[in-house]
Amino acid sequence: MKNSYSLVIHGGAGTILKSSMTAQLEKAYKQGLTEALIAGNQILENGGDALDAVEASIVVMEDNPLFNAGKGSVFTHDGNNEMDSSIMSGIDLRAGAAAGMSGVKNPIKLARAIMDKSEHVLLCGSGAVEFARLQNLDMEVSDYFFVKQRYDQLLEIRDTTATQLDHSSAPHGKKKTGTVGAVAIDVRGNLAAGTSTGGMTNKRFGRVGDTPIIGAGTYANNRTCAVSCTGHGEYFIRAVVAYDVSCLMEYKNLSLQEACDEVVNKKLVRMGGEGGLIALDYLGNHAMTFNSEGMYRGLKKAGEELQVEIYRV
Ligand code: ASP
């Protein structure tokens, strides 16, 4: 798909119902998604790289406390924020990811630095933070990450052993937002994917979900597609969701939409895994597939109007 470009983003999937949303909040989410699309689109329309567009869109959502990534990340059982992120380049299958890190303002920038400036794919915990400091990435104190609504989510379930998917029903029926991700194809036909999250509320023991696992939460390959996932990470890891979509295209010749339906609406549903994904194939076709009530999502293609959606349509 040379000389055209597309960008798709998500801000989490889960129990997101119109009946439980205020007009004001809905507007704020749509605004947040729109700003993220504009940031990535600006890069693509000026002939920039898919990787840079993915990173730029995700940074905007990480800086927005409405989304569970960067500022706005959910709390662990111990009252900390431990974030995960990953990015992948479709032209050469390079990838970078960070897991269980605290204090890094923009975890997607750390994933990018790991991909570009280290020999490794996945760094975790204090080592990942040390690498971020060496790369002069912006750091923040814990107060920066404190968002009261997120802390209240933890207090609701802290005394239980449950972990809570950020955007699904809490015991008191409150609805939440989630993980962020972006996929893009640039004018040279290169694909890229990235994902960033605070994970699940009340997580402990260093729990890590699918987001920083290449092939589970994120995958990009110019021969097939770019995918970014959101949902109950344990299921997405076991179903190897992002790579499975790519494999169904590569080995079984399924179309992007067929592959996404197979994995999200059949395989994950059979396993009991709630969530969804966004994807673009090497021709610029897109998919935004989820088996939950809703998914914050947006799309901008060259020469077309920007679109943002929240609920099932
Ligand atoms: N997939 C993320 C995780 O399990 C959570 C999410 O998408 O909201 O950590």
Short mmCIF file of C-alpha atoms and ligand atoms in Angstrom, two decimals:
data_model
loop_
_atom_site.label_atom_id
_atom_site.label_comp_id
_atom_site.label_asym_id
_atom_site.label_seq_id
_atom_site.Cartn_x
_atom_site.Cartn_y
_atom_site.Cartn_z
CA MET A 1 0.00 0.00 0.00
CA LYS A 2 2.51 2.64 -1.09
CA ASN A 3 1.73 6.40 -0.92
CA SER A 4 -1.19 5.97 1.43
CA TYR A 5 -1.21 5.65 5.19
CA SER A 6 -3.50 4.66 8.06
CA LEU A 7 -3.56 4.82 11.83
CA VAL A 8 -5.78 2.90 14.28
CA ILE A 9 -5.74 3.37 18.07
CA HIS A 10 -7.45 1.88 21.11
CA GLY A 11 -7.90 3.05 24.69
CA GLY A 12 -8.99 -0.28 26.19
CA ALA A 13 -11.85 -2.75 25.84
CA GLY A 14 -14.30 -3.97 28.46
CA THR A 15 -17.69 -3.40 30.00
CA ILE A 16 -18.24 0.02 28.52
CA LEU A 17 -21.96 0.73 28.26
CA LYS A 18 -23.66 3.90 27.11
CA SER A 19 -26.07 3.54 30.03
CA SER A 20 -23.21 3.92 32.50
CA MET A 21 -21.49 6.85 30.79
CA THR A 22 -22.13 10.57 31.30
CA ALA A 23 -22.20 12.87 28.28
CA GLN A 24 -19.28 14.78 29.75
CA LEU A 25 -17.11 11.69 30.20
CA GLU A 26 -17.98 10.41 26.75
CA LYS A 27 -16.89 13.73 25.30
CA ALA A 28 -13.63 13.61 27.24
CA TYR A 29 -12.79 10.12 25.97
CA LYS A 30 -13.59 11.08 22.40
CA GLN A 31 -11.46 14.17 22.76
CA GLY A 32 -8.59 12.10 24.16
CA LEU A 33 -8.80 9.61 21.28
CA THR A 34 -9.03 12.43 18.73
CA GLU A 35 -5.91 14.14 20.10
CA ALA A 36 -4.00 10.86 19.92
CA LEU A 37 -5.07 10.31 16.31
CA ILE A 38 -4.11 13.84 15.33
CA ALA A 39 -0.63 13.43 16.83
CA GLY A 40 0.08 10.20 14.92
CA ASN A 41 -1.60 11.35 11.73
CA GLN A 42 0.53 14.49 11.55
CA ILE A 43 3.61 12.29 11.31
CA LEU A 44 2.13 9.97 8.69
CA GLU A 45 0.79 12.74 6.46
CA ASN A 46 4.24 14.35 6.40
CA GLY A 47 5.77 11.11 5.18
CA GLY A 48 7.03 10.03 8.62
CA ASP A 49 7.53 6.48 9.88
CA ALA A 50 4.79 4.21 11.17
CA LEU A 51 6.89 3.60 14.30
CA ASP A 52 7.03 7.33 15.08
CA ALA A 53 3.28 7.68 14.53
CA VAL A 54 2.53 4.77 16.86
CA GLU A 55 4.81 6.22 19.52
CA ALA A 56 3.34 9.74 19.20
CA SER A 57 -0.28 8.54 19.50
CA ILE A 58 0.52 6.41 22.53
CA VAL A 59 2.42 9.23 24.28
CA VAL A 60 -0.71 11.42 24.04
CA MET A 61 -2.83 8.70 25.68
CA GLU A 62 -0.15 7.95 28.32
CA ASP A 63 -0.23 11.63 29.31
CA ASN A 64 -4.04 11.58 29.63
CA PRO A 65 -5.21 10.36 33.07
CA LEU A 66 -8.40 8.90 31.54
CA PHE A 67 -6.44 5.97 30.16
CA ASN A 68 -4.74 3.18 32.08
CA ALA A 69 -1.19 3.84 30.87
CA GLY A 70 1.51 6.30 31.98
CA LYS A 71 -0.33 8.93 34.07
CA GLY A 72 -3.57 7.18 34.99
CA SER A 73 -2.07 3.74 35.43
CA VAL A 74 -3.96 1.50 37.86
CA PHE A 75 -2.56 0.61 41.28
CA THR A 76 -0.93 -2.61 42.39
CA HIS A 77 -1.93 -4.29 45.65
CA ASP A 78 0.92 -2.42 47.35
CA GLY A 79 -0.32 0.94 46.10
CA ASN A 80 2.30 1.40 43.38
CA ASN A 81 2.06 1.80 39.60
CA GLU A 82 3.89 -0.88 37.62
CA MET A 83 3.68 -0.30 33.91
CA ASP A 84 4.26 -2.49 30.84
CA SER A 85 4.85 -1.46 27.21
CA SER A 86 6.03 -2.78 23.87
CA ILE A 87 6.63 -1.69 20.28
CA MET A 88 7.42 -3.63 17.10
CA SER A 89 8.63 -2.73 13.61
CA GLY A 90 7.06 -4.71 10.75
CA ILE A 91 9.81 -4.21 8.16
CA ASP A 92 12.57 -5.98 10.12
CA LEU A 93 10.74 -7.62 13.05
CA ARG A 94 12.69 -5.56 15.58
CA ALA A 95 10.93 -5.17 18.93
CA GLY A 96 11.37 -3.57 22.33
CA ALA A 97 9.41 -4.03 25.55
CA ALA A 98 9.51 -3.13 29.24
CA ALA A 99 7.64 -4.81 32.11
CA GLY A 100 6.84 -3.95 35.71
CA MET A 101 8.55 -0.56 35.64
CA SER A 102 7.74 2.46 37.82
CA GLY A 103 8.50 6.14 37.48
CA VAL A 104 9.00 6.31 33.71
CA LYS A 105 6.75 9.07 32.36
CA ASN A 106 6.21 7.51 28.93
CA PRO A 107 6.67 3.73 28.96
CA ILE A 108 6.29 3.51 25.16
CA LYS A 109 9.43 5.67 24.78
CA LEU A 110 11.28 3.17 26.94
CA ALA A 111 10.10 0.28 24.75
CA ARG A 112 11.31 2.22 21.70
CA ALA A 113 14.70 2.94 23.32
CA ILE A 114 15.11 -0.74 24.21
CA MET A 115 14.40 -1.64 20.58
CA ASP A 116 16.66 1.04 19.08
CA LYS A 117 19.47 1.32 21.59
CA SER A 118 19.94 -2.04 23.30
CA GLU A 119 20.69 -5.58 22.15
CA HIS A 120 17.63 -6.81 24.03
CA VAL A 121 13.89 -7.13 23.47
CA LEU A 122 12.45 -7.18 27.01
CA LEU A 123 13.75 -5.47 30.15
CA CYS A 124 11.95 -5.57 33.49
CA GLY A 125 11.68 -3.84 36.87
CA SER A 126 14.56 -1.82 38.26
CA GLY A 127 16.83 -2.77 35.36
CA ALA A 128 14.37 -1.30 32.86
CA VAL A 129 14.18 1.88 34.95
CA GLU A 130 17.99 2.09 35.10
CA PHE A 131 18.11 1.80 31.31
CA ALA A 132 15.47 4.56 31.01
CA ARG A 133 17.63 6.87 33.15
CA LEU A 134 20.71 6.12 31.05
CA GLN A 135 18.69 7.07 27.96
CA ASN A 136 17.69 10.35 29.64
CA LEU A 137 13.99 9.57 29.40
CA ASP A 138 11.68 11.73 31.51
CA MET A 139 11.06 10.32 34.98
CA GLU A 140 8.25 11.27 37.37
CA VAL A 141 7.71 10.90 41.12
CA SER A 142 4.85 8.70 42.33
CA ASP A 143 2.57 11.73 42.92
CA TYR A 144 2.48 12.32 39.16
CA PHE A 145 0.92 8.88 38.65
CA PHE A 146 -1.62 9.29 41.47
CA VAL A 147 -5.14 9.54 40.07
CA LYS A 148 -7.81 9.37 42.75
CA GLN A 149 -10.30 7.35 40.72
CA ARG A 150 -7.63 4.68 40.17
CA TYR A 151 -6.76 4.59 43.87
CA ASP A 152 -10.45 4.18 44.74
CA GLN A 153 -10.56 1.23 42.34
CA LEU A 154 -7.79 -0.41 44.35
CA LEU A 155 -9.49 0.29 47.69
CA GLU A 156 -12.64 -1.45 46.41
CA ILE A 157 -10.85 -4.76 45.97
CA ARG A 158 -7.61 -4.51 47.92
CA ASP A 159 -8.80 -6.85 50.66
CA THR A 160 -9.68 -9.57 48.18
CA THR A 161 -7.45 -11.78 46.08
CA ALA A 162 -9.15 -10.52 42.90
CA THR A 163 -7.33 -8.58 40.24
CA GLN A 164 -9.51 -6.20 38.29
CA LEU A 165 -9.42 -5.58 34.58
CA ASP A 166 -9.40 -1.79 34.56
CA HIS A 167 -12.30 -1.30 32.19
CA SER A 168 -14.61 -4.06 33.37
CA SER A 169 -17.27 -4.12 36.06
CA ALA A 170 -15.95 -3.50 39.52
CA PRO A 171 -17.83 -5.07 42.43
CA HIS A 172 -19.84 -1.86 42.72
CA GLY A 173 -20.61 -1.72 39.06
CA LYS A 174 -18.34 1.20 38.24
CA LYS A 175 -17.02 1.23 34.71
CA LYS A 176 -13.41 1.81 33.96
CA THR A 177 -11.10 2.67 31.08
CA GLY A 178 -8.07 0.77 29.88
CA THR A 179 -4.78 0.07 28.21
CA VAL A 180 -3.77 2.02 25.10
CA GLY A 181 -2.37 0.94 21.75
CA ALA A 182 -1.76 2.02 18.17
CA VAL A 183 -1.02 0.42 14.81
CA ALA A 184 0.06 2.29 11.69
CA ILE A 185 1.11 1.85 8.09
CA ASP A 186 3.19 4.62 6.50
CA VAL A 187 3.62 5.82 2.91
CA ARG A 188 6.45 3.32 2.37
CA GLY A 189 4.11 0.48 3.33
CA ASN A 190 5.83 -0.22 6.65
CA LEU A 191 3.71 -1.47 9.53
CA ALA A 192 4.25 -0.85 13.26
CA ALA A 193 2.39 -1.68 16.47
CA GLY A 194 2.68 -0.53 20.09
CA THR A 195 0.84 -1.03 23.38
CA SER A 196 1.15 0.51 26.86
CA THR A 197 -0.64 -0.26 30.15
CA GLY A 198 -0.72 -0.06 33.92
CA GLY A 199 -2.04 -3.64 33.88
CA MET A 200 -4.73 -4.81 36.30
CA THR A 201 -5.82 -3.17 39.57
CA ASN A 202 -4.66 -5.01 42.72
CA LYS A 203 -2.06 -7.05 40.84
CA ARG A 204 0.74 -8.44 43.01
CA PHE A 205 3.77 -10.74 42.96
CA GLY A 206 5.17 -8.85 39.95
CA ARG A 207 2.27 -9.89 37.75
CA VAL A 208 2.83 -9.03 34.07
CA GLY A 209 0.11 -9.25 31.40
CA ASP A 210 0.20 -9.58 27.63
CA THR A 211 1.11 -5.96 26.85
CA PRO A 212 4.93 -6.32 26.91
CA ILE A 213 4.89 -9.85 25.47
CA ILE A 214 5.72 -9.70 21.77
CA GLY A 215 3.31 -11.98 19.94
CA ALA A 216 0.68 -11.82 22.71
CA GLY A 217 -0.21 -8.12 23.16
CA THR A 218 1.72 -6.64 20.24
CA TYR A 219 2.99 -7.85 16.88
CA ALA A 220 3.94 -6.34 13.49
CA ASN A 221 5.15 -7.95 10.29
CA ASN A 222 5.12 -6.25 6.86
CA ARG A 223 4.19 -9.60 5.27
CA THR A 224 0.91 -9.74 7.21
CA CYS A 225 -0.32 -7.18 9.73
CA ALA A 226 0.23 -5.04 12.81
CA VAL A 227 -1.80 -5.81 15.96
CA SER A 228 -2.26 -4.21 19.41
CA CYS A 229 -4.41 -5.94 22.03
CA THR A 230 -6.32 -5.02 25.18
CA GLY A 231 -8.10 -7.30 27.61
CA HIS A 232 -7.52 -9.95 30.26
CA GLY A 233 -3.81 -10.46 29.71
CA GLU A 234 -3.51 -14.01 31.04
CA TYR A 235 -5.83 -15.23 28.26
CA PHE A 236 -4.12 -13.13 25.62
CA ILE A 237 -0.75 -14.65 26.57
CA ARG A 238 -2.09 -18.20 26.47
CA ALA A 239 -3.85 -17.60 23.15
CA VAL A 240 -0.77 -15.78 21.72
CA VAL A 241 -3.37 -13.44 20.24
CA ALA A 242 -1.40 -10.92 18.16
CA TYR A 243 0.86 -13.50 16.51
CA ASP A 244 -2.06 -15.86 15.98
CA VAL A 245 -3.80 -13.22 13.83
CA SER A 246 -0.62 -12.85 11.76
CA CYS A 247 -0.21 -16.64 11.46
CA LEU A 248 -3.74 -17.16 10.22
CA MET A 249 -3.01 -14.66 7.44
CA GLU A 250 0.45 -16.03 6.65
CA TYR A 251 -0.22 -19.77 6.77
CA LYS A 252 -3.95 -20.03 6.14
CA ASN A 253 -4.49 -17.08 3.83
CA LEU A 254 -7.29 -15.65 5.94
CA SER A 255 -8.14 -11.98 5.43
CA LEU A 256 -7.32 -9.62 8.32
CA GLN A 257 -10.95 -9.45 9.44
CA GLU A 258 -11.41 -13.23 9.22
CA ALA A 259 -8.25 -13.79 11.26
CA CYS A 260 -9.32 -11.28 13.93
CA ASP A 261 -12.80 -12.82 14.18
CA GLU A 262 -11.33 -16.30 14.50
CA VAL A 263 -9.03 -15.32 17.36
CA VAL A 264 -11.15 -12.74 19.26
CA ASN A 265 -14.69 -14.00 18.71
CA LYS A 266 -14.02 -17.76 18.61
CA LYS A 267 -10.75 -18.82 20.25
CA LEU A 268 -10.75 -16.24 23.07
CA VAL A 269 -14.48 -16.63 23.70
CA ARG A 270 -14.06 -20.42 24.03
CA MET A 271 -11.28 -19.85 26.57
CA GLY A 272 -13.27 -17.16 28.45
CA GLY A 273 -10.88 -14.31 27.59
CA GLU A 274 -12.47 -10.86 27.48
CA GLY A 275 -11.05 -8.09 25.31
CA GLY A 276 -10.24 -6.96 21.81
CA LEU A 277 -7.65 -5.67 19.39
CA ILE A 278 -6.93 -3.20 16.63
CA ALA A 279 -5.09 -4.25 13.48
CA LEU A 280 -3.97 -3.09 10.04
CA ASP A 281 -2.84 -5.38 7.23
CA TYR A 282 -0.09 -4.70 4.66
CA LEU A 283 -2.71 -3.34 2.24
CA GLY A 284 -4.04 -0.85 4.77
CA ASN A 285 -7.25 -2.75 5.60
CA HIS A 286 -8.17 -2.29 9.24
CA ALA A 287 -9.97 -4.29 11.95
CA MET A 288 -11.23 -3.21 15.39
CA THR A 289 -12.54 -6.46 16.87
CA PHE A 290 -13.69 -7.04 20.45
CA ASN A 291 -15.79 -9.57 22.35
CA SER A 292 -16.55 -7.17 25.22
CA GLU A 293 -19.32 -4.58 25.47
CA GLY A 294 -17.18 -1.80 24.10
CA MET A 295 -13.72 -0.65 23.13
CA TYR A 296 -12.42 2.92 23.00
CA ARG A 297 -11.09 3.14 19.46
CA GLY A 298 -10.27 5.47 16.61
CA LEU A 299 -9.24 5.41 12.97
CA LYS A 300 -7.68 7.89 10.56
CA LYS A 301 -6.95 6.98 6.96
CA ALA A 302 -5.33 9.22 4.33
CA GLY A 303 -7.97 11.44 2.74
CA GLU A 304 -10.76 10.23 5.04
CA GLU A 305 -12.50 11.70 8.07
CA LEU A 306 -11.19 10.80 11.49
CA GLN A 307 -13.50 8.39 13.37
CA VAL A 308 -13.78 7.60 17.09
CA GLU A 309 -16.12 5.02 18.62
CA ILE A 310 -16.75 3.61 22.07
CA TYR A 311 -19.67 1.20 22.02
CA ARG A 312 -20.68 -1.73 19.89
CA VAL A 313 -22.32 -0.44 16.69
N1 ASP B 1 -4.03 -6.45 28.78
C1 ASP B 1 -3.72 -5.70 29.97
C2 ASP B 1 -3.13 -6.63 31.01
O1 ASP B 1 -3.62 -7.73 31.17
C3 ASP B 1 -4.90 -5.03 30.57
C4 ASP B 1 -5.79 -4.25 29.65
O2 ASP B 1 -5.75 -4.41 28.43
O3 ASP B 1 -6.57 -3.43 30.17
O4 ASP B 1 -2.24 -6.22 31.71
#
